[in-house]
Each structure stands twice: as C-alpha cells, then as structure tokens.
PDB file of C-alpha atoms and ligand atoms in Angstrom:
ATOM      1  CA  UNK A   1     103.894  90.282 128.697  1.00  0.00           C
ATOM      2  CA  UNK A   2     101.439  89.338 125.759  1.00  0.00           C
ATOM      3  CA  UNK A   3     101.214  92.861 124.006  1.00  0.00           C
ATOM      4  CA  UNK A   4      96.988  92.746 124.575  1.00  0.00           C
ATOM      5  CA  UNK A   5      97.815  92.462 128.219  1.00  0.00           C
ATOM      6  CA  UNK A   6     100.158  95.240 128.200  1.00  0.00           C
ATOM      7  CA  UNK A   7      97.589  96.945 126.776  1.00  0.00           C
ATOM      8  CA  UNK A   8      94.985  95.949 129.704  1.00  0.00           C
ATOM      9  CA  UNK A   9      97.177  97.078 132.423  1.00  0.00           C
ATOM     10  CA  UNK A  10      97.862 100.636 130.918  1.00  0.00           C
ATOM     11  CA  UNK A  11      94.421 101.499 130.468  1.00  0.00           C
ATOM     12  CA  UNK A  12      93.032  99.710 133.576  1.00  0.00           C
ATOM     13  CA  UNK A  13      96.313 102.303 135.419  1.00  0.00           C
ATOM     14  CA  UNK A  14      94.837 105.188 133.406  1.00  0.00           C
ATOM     15  CA  UNK A  15      91.176 104.543 133.915  1.00  0.00           C
ATOM     16  CA  UNK A  16      92.142 104.522 138.291  1.00  0.00           C
ATOM     17  CA  UNK A  17      95.118 107.434 138.044  1.00  0.00           C
ATOM     18  CA  UNK A  18      93.595 109.600 135.699  1.00  0.00           C
ATOM     19  CA  UNK A  19      89.721 108.880 135.103  1.00  0.00           C
ATOM     20  CA  UNK A  20      88.899 112.563 133.564  1.00  0.00           C
ATOM     21  CA  UNK A  21      91.313 113.224 130.544  1.00  0.00           C
ATOM     22  CA  UNK A  22      90.599 116.183 128.120  1.00  0.00           C
ATOM     23  CA  UNK A  23      92.039 118.520 125.557  1.00  0.00           C
ATOM     24  CA  UNK A  24      93.586 121.148 127.463  1.00  0.00           C
ATOM     25  CA  UNK A  25      92.745 123.900 124.827  1.00  0.00           C
ATOM     26  CA  UNK A  26      90.359 125.935 125.438  1.00  0.00           C
ATOM     27  CA  UNK A  27      87.133 126.220 123.406  1.00  0.00           C
ATOM     28  CA  UNK A  28      83.370 126.290 123.268  1.00  0.00           C
ATOM     29  CA  UNK A  29      82.657 124.926 119.692  1.00  0.00           C
ATOM     30  CA  UNK A  30      83.908 122.825 116.812  1.00  0.00           C
ATOM     31  CA  UNK A  31      84.830 125.924 115.090  1.00  0.00           C
ATOM     32  CA  UNK A  32      86.865 127.061 117.931  1.00  0.00           C
ATOM     33  CA  UNK A  33      88.470 123.899 118.343  1.00  0.00           C
ATOM     34  CA  UNK A  34      89.272 123.594 114.786  1.00  0.00           C
ATOM     35  CA  UNK A  35      91.520 127.294 115.093  1.00  0.00           C
ATOM     36  CA  UNK A  36      92.814 126.345 118.117  1.00  0.00           C
ATOM     37  CA  UNK A  37      94.567 123.037 117.099  1.00  0.00           C
ATOM     38  CA  UNK A  38      95.137 124.637 113.727  1.00  0.00           C
ATOM     39  CA  UNK A  39      97.349 127.054 116.010  1.00  0.00           C
ATOM     40  CA  UNK A  40      98.755 124.467 118.472  1.00  0.00           C
ATOM     41  CA  UNK A  41     101.044 123.016 115.909  1.00  0.00           C
ATOM     42  CA  UNK A  42     104.872 123.200 117.273  1.00  0.00           C
ATOM     43  CA  UNK A  43     103.074 125.194 120.029  1.00  0.00           C
ATOM     44  CA  UNK A  44     102.245 124.996 123.676  1.00  0.00           C
ATOM     45  CA  UNK A  45      98.397 124.448 124.493  1.00  0.00           C
ATOM     46  CA  UNK A  46      98.904 126.948 127.049  1.00  0.00           C
ATOM     47  CA  UNK A  47     100.190 129.655 124.496  1.00  0.00           C
ATOM     48  CA  UNK A  48      97.205 129.276 122.715  1.00  0.00           C
ATOM     49  CA  UNK A  49      94.984 129.649 125.429  1.00  0.00           C
ATOM     50  CA  UNK A  50      96.558 132.811 125.674  1.00  0.00           C
ATOM     51  CA  UNK A  51      95.704 133.953 122.848  1.00  0.00           C
ATOM     52  CA  UNK A  52      92.341 132.816 121.130  1.00  0.00           C
ATOM     53  CA  UNK A  53      90.036 134.494 123.302  1.00  0.00           C
ATOM     54  CA  UNK A  54      90.601 137.681 121.591  1.00  0.00           C
ATOM     55  CA  UNK A  55      90.380 136.023 118.422  1.00  0.00           C
ATOM     56  CA  UNK A  56      87.413 134.075 119.227  1.00  0.00           C
ATOM     57  CA  UNK A  57      85.726 137.087 120.621  1.00  0.00           C
ATOM     58  CA  UNK A  58      86.086 139.365 117.254  1.00  0.00           C
ATOM     59  CA  UNK A  59      85.680 136.440 114.938  1.00  0.00           C
ATOM     60  CA  UNK A  60      83.270 133.946 116.322  1.00  0.00           C
ATOM     61  CA  UNK A  61      81.851 132.213 113.185  1.00  0.00           C
ATOM     62  CA  UNK A  62      83.290 130.981 110.117  1.00  0.00           C
ATOM     63  CA  UNK A  63      81.627 133.584 108.371  1.00  0.00           C
ATOM     64  CA  UNK A  64      82.704 136.409 110.262  1.00  0.00           C
ATOM     65  CA  UNK A  65      86.403 134.929 109.949  1.00  0.00           C
ATOM     66  CA  UNK A  66      85.695 133.853 106.181  1.00  0.00           C
ATOM     67  CA  UNK A  67      85.700 137.798 105.583  1.00  0.00           C
ATOM     68  CA  UNK A  68      88.584 139.371 107.022  1.00  0.00           C
ATOM     69  CA  UNK A  69      92.152 139.052 105.687  1.00  0.00           C
ATOM     70  CA  UNK A  70      95.353 137.005 107.330  1.00  0.00           C
ATOM     71  CA  UNK A  71      96.776 140.365 107.760  1.00  0.00           C
ATOM     72  CA  UNK A  72      94.107 141.243 110.547  1.00  0.00           C
ATOM     73  CA  UNK A  73      94.401 137.682 111.862  1.00  0.00           C
ATOM     74  CA  UNK A  74      97.950 137.763 112.005  1.00  0.00           C
ATOM     75  CA  UNK A  75      97.856 140.668 114.728  1.00  0.00           C
ATOM     76  CA  UNK A  76      96.115 138.450 116.774  1.00  0.00           C
ATOM     77  CA  UNK A  77      98.403 135.283 116.956  1.00  0.00           C
ATOM     78  CA  UNK A  78     101.678 136.883 116.125  1.00  0.00           C
ATOM     79  CA  UNK A  79     103.015 135.432 119.545  1.00  0.00           C
ATOM     80  CA  UNK A  80     102.598 131.862 118.425  1.00  0.00           C
ATOM     81  CA  UNK A  81     105.098 129.890 116.193  1.00  0.00           C
ATOM     82  CA  UNK A  82     104.313 130.305 112.207  1.00  0.00           C
ATOM     83  CA  UNK A  83     101.913 132.924 112.360  1.00  0.00           C
ATOM     84  CA  UNK A  84     102.147 133.998 108.919  1.00  0.00           C
ATOM     85  CA  UNK A  85     101.010 130.291 107.702  1.00  0.00           C
ATOM     86  CA  UNK A  86      98.420 130.063 110.208  1.00  0.00           C
ATOM     87  CA  UNK A  87      97.120 133.368 109.736  1.00  0.00           C
ATOM     88  CA  UNK A  88      96.670 132.404 106.507  1.00  0.00           C
ATOM     89  CA  UNK A  89      95.633 128.490 107.063  1.00  0.00           C
ATOM     90  CA  UNK A  90      92.593 130.052 109.390  1.00  0.00           C
ATOM     91  CA  UNK A  91      90.834 132.212 106.912  1.00  0.00           C
ATOM     92  CA  UNK A  92      90.985 130.074 104.101  1.00  0.00           C
ATOM     93  CA  UNK A  93      89.983 127.388 106.484  1.00  0.00           C
ATOM     94  CA  UNK A  94      86.867 129.521 107.139  1.00  0.00           C
ATOM     95  CA  UNK A  95      86.205 130.221 103.519  1.00  0.00           C
ATOM     96  CA  UNK A  96      86.226 126.177 102.635  1.00  0.00           C
ATOM     97  CA  UNK A  97      83.645 125.541 105.120  1.00  0.00           C
ATOM     98  CA  UNK A  98      81.593 128.504 104.201  1.00  0.00           C
ATOM     99  CA  UNK A  99      81.678 127.617 100.101  1.00  0.00           C
ATOM    100  CA  UNK A 100      81.623 123.711 100.972  1.00  0.00           C
ATOM    101  CA  UNK A 101      80.651 122.671 103.772  1.00  0.00           C
ATOM    102  CA  UNK A 102      77.752 124.556 104.747  1.00  0.00           C
ATOM    103  CA  UNK A 103      79.376 126.485 107.785  1.00  0.00           C
ATOM    104  CA  UNK A 104      79.632 123.370 109.449  1.00  0.00           C
ATOM    105  CA  UNK A 105      82.508 122.076 110.821  1.00  0.00           C
ATOM    106  CA  UNK A 106      82.592 118.309 108.909  1.00  0.00           C
ATOM    107  CA  UNK A 107      83.312 115.002 110.514  1.00  0.00           C
ATOM    108  CA  UNK A 108      85.011 112.510 108.465  1.00  0.00           C
ATOM    109  CA  UNK A 109      88.662 112.175 108.153  1.00  0.00           C
ATOM    110  CA  UNK A 110      88.873 112.908 103.974  1.00  0.00           C
ATOM    111  CA  UNK A 111      86.653 116.152 104.316  1.00  0.00           C
ATOM    112  CA  UNK A 112      88.767 117.898 106.968  1.00  0.00           C
ATOM    113  CA  UNK A 113      92.159 116.658 105.111  1.00  0.00           C
ATOM    114  CA  UNK A 114      90.787 119.031 102.858  1.00  0.00           C
ATOM    115  CA  UNK A 115      90.755 122.286 104.934  1.00  0.00           C
ATOM    116  CA  UNK A 116      93.617 124.459 104.483  1.00  0.00           C
ATOM    117  CA  UNK A 117      96.036 124.039 107.713  1.00  0.00           C
ATOM    118  CA  UNK A 118      94.500 120.420 108.629  1.00  0.00           C
ATOM    119  CA  UNK A 119      96.535 117.518 108.049  1.00  0.00           C
ATOM    120  CA  UNK A 120      96.089 113.808 109.307  1.00  0.00           C
ATOM    121  CA  UNK A 121      96.906 115.037 113.115  1.00  0.00           C
ATOM    122  CA  UNK A 122      94.408 117.787 113.486  1.00  0.00           C
ATOM    123  CA  UNK A 123      91.510 115.768 111.537  1.00  0.00           C
ATOM    124  CA  UNK A 124      92.016 112.775 114.090  1.00  0.00           C
ATOM    125  CA  UNK A 125      92.109 115.575 117.041  1.00  0.00           C
ATOM    126  CA  UNK A 126      88.611 116.871 115.475  1.00  0.00           C
ATOM    127  CA  UNK A 127      86.942 113.450 114.545  1.00  0.00           C
ATOM    128  CA  UNK A 128      87.879 112.121 118.146  1.00  0.00           C
ATOM    129  CA  UNK A 129      87.209 115.500 120.545  1.00  0.00           C
ATOM    130  CA  UNK A 130      84.204 116.799 118.693  1.00  0.00           C
ATOM    131  CA  UNK A 131      82.585 113.157 117.123  1.00  0.00           C
ATOM    132  CA  UNK A 132      83.931 111.061 119.717  1.00  0.00           C
ATOM    133  CA  UNK A 133      85.287 108.809 116.992  1.00  0.00           C
ATOM    134  CA  UNK A 134      88.093 106.185 117.479  1.00  0.00           C
ATOM    135  CA  UNK A 135      90.958 108.102 115.733  1.00  0.00           C
ATOM    136  CA  UNK A 136      94.093 108.371 117.298  1.00  0.00           C
ATOM    137  CA  UNK A 137      95.961 111.260 116.915  1.00  0.00           C
ATOM    138  CA  UNK A 138      99.470 110.753 117.397  1.00  0.00           C
ATOM    139  CA  UNK A 139     101.417 113.811 118.313  1.00  0.00           C
ATOM    140  CA  UNK A 140     105.081 114.212 119.873  1.00  0.00           C
ATOM    141  CA  UNK A 141     103.829 112.983 122.921  1.00  0.00           C
ATOM    142  CA  UNK A 142     101.849 109.887 121.761  1.00  0.00           C
ATOM    143  CA  UNK A 143     104.614 108.803 119.711  1.00  0.00           C
ATOM    144  CA  UNK A 144     107.485 109.470 122.657  1.00  0.00           C
ATOM    145  CA  UNK A 145     105.303 107.937 125.417  1.00  0.00           C
ATOM    146  CA  UNK A 146     103.853 104.706 123.370  1.00  0.00           C
ATOM    147  CA  UNK A 147     107.466 103.778 122.500  1.00  0.00           C
ATOM    148  CA  UNK A 148     108.861 104.097 125.873  1.00  0.00           C
ATOM    149  CA  UNK A 149     106.405 102.232 127.631  1.00  0.00           C
ATOM    150  CA  UNK A 150     106.530  99.519 124.542  1.00  0.00           C
ATOM    151  CA  UNK A 151     102.906  99.943 123.343  1.00  0.00           C
ATOM    152  CA  UNK A 152     104.345 100.005 120.024  1.00  0.00           C
ATOM    153  CA  UNK A 153     107.963  98.295 118.342  1.00  0.00           C
ATOM    154  CA  UNK A 154     110.648 100.186 117.374  1.00  0.00           C
ATOM    155  CA  UNK A 155     109.806  99.853 113.616  1.00  0.00           C
ATOM    156  CA  UNK A 156     107.114 101.888 113.986  1.00  0.00           C
ATOM    157  CA  UNK A 157     109.096 104.973 112.729  1.00  0.00           C
ATOM    158  CA  UNK A 158     106.288 107.055 111.804  1.00  0.00           C
ATOM    159  CA  UNK A 159     103.111 108.733 113.312  1.00  0.00           C
ATOM    160  CA  UNK A 160     100.978 107.053 111.172  1.00  0.00           C
ATOM    161  CA  UNK A 161     102.604 103.582 111.570  1.00  0.00           C
ATOM    162  CA  UNK A 162     101.848 104.305 115.597  1.00  0.00           C
ATOM    163  CA  UNK A 163      98.358 105.236 114.925  1.00  0.00           C
ATOM    164  CA  UNK A 164      97.795 102.149 113.698  1.00  0.00           C
ATOM    165  CA  UNK A 165      99.720  99.851 115.856  1.00  0.00           C
ATOM    166  CA  UNK A 166      97.799 101.921 118.857  1.00  0.00           C
ATOM    167  CA  UNK A 167      94.325 101.556 117.556  1.00  0.00           C
ATOM    168  CA  UNK A 168      94.701  97.585 116.606  1.00  0.00           C
ATOM    169  CA  UNK A 169      94.863  97.127 120.316  1.00  0.00           C
ATOM    170  CA  UNK A 170      92.872 100.036 122.098  1.00  0.00           C
ATOM    171  CA  UNK A 171      89.121  99.107 122.187  1.00  0.00           C
ATOM    172  CA  UNK A 172      87.352 102.181 119.751  1.00  0.00           C
ATOM    173  CA  UNK A 173      85.309 103.382 122.323  1.00  0.00           C
ATOM    174  CA  UNK A 174      88.046 104.879 124.184  1.00  0.00           C
ATOM    175  CA  UNK A 175      91.129 105.326 121.855  1.00  0.00           C
ATOM    176  CA  UNK A 176      89.697 109.144 122.340  1.00  0.00           C
ATOM    177  CA  UNK A 177      90.448 108.960 125.890  1.00  0.00           C
ATOM    178  CA  UNK A 178      93.680 107.017 125.731  1.00  0.00           C
ATOM    179  CA  UNK A 179      94.924 109.837 123.368  1.00  0.00           C
ATOM    180  CA  UNK A 180      94.370 112.390 125.864  1.00  0.00           C
ATOM    181  CA  UNK A 181      96.115 109.911 128.521  1.00  0.00           C
ATOM    182  CA  UNK A 182      99.341 109.611 126.404  1.00  0.00           C
ATOM    183  CA  UNK A 183      99.749 113.103 126.087  1.00  0.00           C
ATOM    184  CA  UNK A 184      99.176 114.363 129.666  1.00  0.00           C
ATOM    185  CA  UNK A 185     101.356 111.380 130.797  1.00  0.00           C
ATOM    186  CA  UNK A 186     103.831 113.021 128.005  1.00  0.00           C
ATOM    187  CA  UNK A 187     103.208 116.368 128.915  1.00  0.00           C
ATOM    188  CA  UNK A 188     103.807 116.306 132.494  1.00  0.00           C
ATOM    189  CA  UNK A 189     105.286 112.943 133.607  1.00  0.00           C
ATOM    190  CA  UNK A 190     107.089 111.178 130.803  1.00  0.00           C
ATOM    191  CA  UNK A 191     108.927 114.425 129.438  1.00  0.00           C
ATOM    192  CA  UNK A 192     110.997 114.212 126.700  1.00  0.00           C
ATOM    193  CA  UNK A 193     114.067 114.720 129.108  1.00  0.00           C
ATOM    194  CA  UNK A 194     114.525 113.285 132.258  1.00  0.00           C
ATOM    195  CA  UNK A 195     111.175 111.441 132.423  1.00  0.00           C
ATOM    196  CA  UNK A 196     109.677 111.218 135.891  1.00  0.00           C
ATOM    197  CA  UNK A 197     110.215 107.874 136.099  1.00  0.00           C
ATOM    198  CA  UNK A 198     110.633 107.648 140.091  1.00  0.00           C
ATOM    199  CA  UNK A 199     107.302 108.962 140.622  1.00  0.00           C
ATOM    200  CA  UNK A 200     105.552 107.110 137.108  1.00  0.00           C
ATOM    201  CA  UNK A 201     102.839 104.577 138.027  1.00  0.00           C
ATOM    202  CA  UNK A 202     103.407 102.428 134.690  1.00  0.00           C
ATOM    203  CA  UNK A 203     107.077 101.734 135.609  1.00  0.00           C
ATOM    204  CA  UNK A 204     106.373  98.201 136.315  1.00  0.00           C
ATOM    205  CA  UNK A 205     105.323  97.723 132.921  1.00  0.00           C
ATOM    206  CA  UNK A 206     107.660 100.389 131.219  1.00  0.00           C
ATOM    207  CA  UNK A 207     110.117  99.373 128.272  1.00  0.00           C
ATOM    208  CA  UNK A 208     112.288 102.074 128.698  1.00  0.00           C
ATOM    209  CA  UNK A 209     112.277 101.858 132.712  1.00  0.00           C
ATOM    210  CA  UNK A 210     113.356  98.288 132.508  1.00  0.00           C
ATOM    211  CA  UNK A 211     116.083  98.950 130.088  1.00  0.00           C
ATOM    212  CA  UNK A 212     117.246 101.935 132.949  1.00  0.00           C
ATOM    213  CA  UNK A 213     117.336  99.202 135.717  1.00  0.00           C
ATOM    214  CA  UNK A 214     118.700  96.440 134.083  1.00  0.00           C
ATOM    215  CA  UNK A 215     121.875  98.475 133.554  1.00  0.00           C
TER     216      UNK A 215
HETATM  217  S1  LIG B   1     108.358 105.068 133.665  1.00  0.00           S
HETATM  218 FE1  LIG B   1     109.794 106.465 132.858  1.00  0.00          FE
HETATM  219  S2  LIG B   1     109.500 105.802 130.726  1.00  0.00           S
HETATM  220 FE2  LIG B   1     108.119 104.956 131.334  1.00  0.00          FE
HETATM  221  S3  LIG B   1     106.182 105.694 130.985  1.00  0.00           S
HETATM  222 FE3  LIG B   1     107.321 106.149 132.908  1.00  0.00          FE
HETATM  223  S4  LIG B   1     107.852 108.320 132.832  1.00  0.00           S
HETATM  224 FE4  LIG B   1     107.918 107.361 130.675  1.00  0.00          FE
END
C-alpha cells in the first residue's frame, strides 16, 4: 500500500472511531495549559489533573506565579516527577511571560522554546491546542504508535524526524487532531507492553500486526 493511502485509511478510521479527540489535561486558558504541559513531562495526565486545581486557584495568572518562589510552588507539585526543576521552570516561565511577552502565552515555536521548561514538544502542543497550528508534538505514544502502524519508517529514530515525516503526509488542518488520535490510541489500545491488537480497528493496515501474524 502506498504511504499516502495508508495515511488516508488511518485518518478515516480515526475520524469514524474517535470523532472527538482532545487533550486530557484540565485547563481553562493558555497559561494553565502551558503549566499543565510543562508539568506533564515524564508524568501522567491523571496525576497532573490531581494537583493543578489547587495550583491554578492560588496562582491563576502569570503575575501571581511570577511573584512567588519555586520553593512555594514545589509544595503544590511535589507528587509529580522532577518537582524541583519543574517548580523553577514554572516561576521562570511566568517571569519571562511578564517581561518579554506582555503576560501572554506566545504563539510561535521560536518564542515558546525561549520559555524555561519549554522544549519543542511542549511548544508544539501549545501551538496546536491553543492556536490550532499544524504542529505535531511527538511524545512517547505518538512515536510508538506511528512506528508500529508503519506511518513512519524505522529510519525515523528521533521525535524530530518522526514529526517531520508525519507532517509531510497529514493535511495541515487535521494535524492537531491526529496528534490526539495517536496519543489516545497509544494510551488505551496500542499500549507500550502488550498492545491490544485483537480489539484494535487498525490491525488490517498495521505493520506491527502483520509482523506478528506472519510468524
Ligand atoms: S494492531 Fe496492535 S500494534 Fe497495530 S496499532 Fe493496533 S494495537 Fe497497535
């Protein structure tokens, strides 16, 4: 099957099976989403959603967060991974928003990656979820699922190469949604250990499944 045809099949499947696909992080505005995404590195969305309500209530704006200290923020986020670094990043990020971006979350990759705690993946999540741009954030689920299905070749060994390959074939307007499709599929069906192939609607086209059934 040609690559473009495979992409069509997979997108058509998800359109049908998962018409609504959104981030599972809870947030009310771009600033809150940015906090939640920074916190979610190496941590589950479920854990982040447990601790953010108190944090958002007490530090609802960049101004409020910029005026506190990492030590104070640490107490709110101590149950997530790498709380020391993340607390420093959140306060540093809020200070930079005030100083350089008029208190607003910026919309470009170049600006976003200047913020403490924000790498390419986080910047792409913000660009796609907040600004609906064709930016594909490649996390562990997107990387694993796209390789297993065969959307990207094995030679794409980095998140960046995977991002470039995926965005070559996925129409711009559905890149944000495809990001969530691949994450949710990876979280609930195509899980890292023991993917649930028997109940997966993609097995007909999946490279990994083909390799299993050939044995
Ligand atoms: S068939 Fe199995 S490996 Fe392929 S996408 Fe589905 S769950 Fe993942």
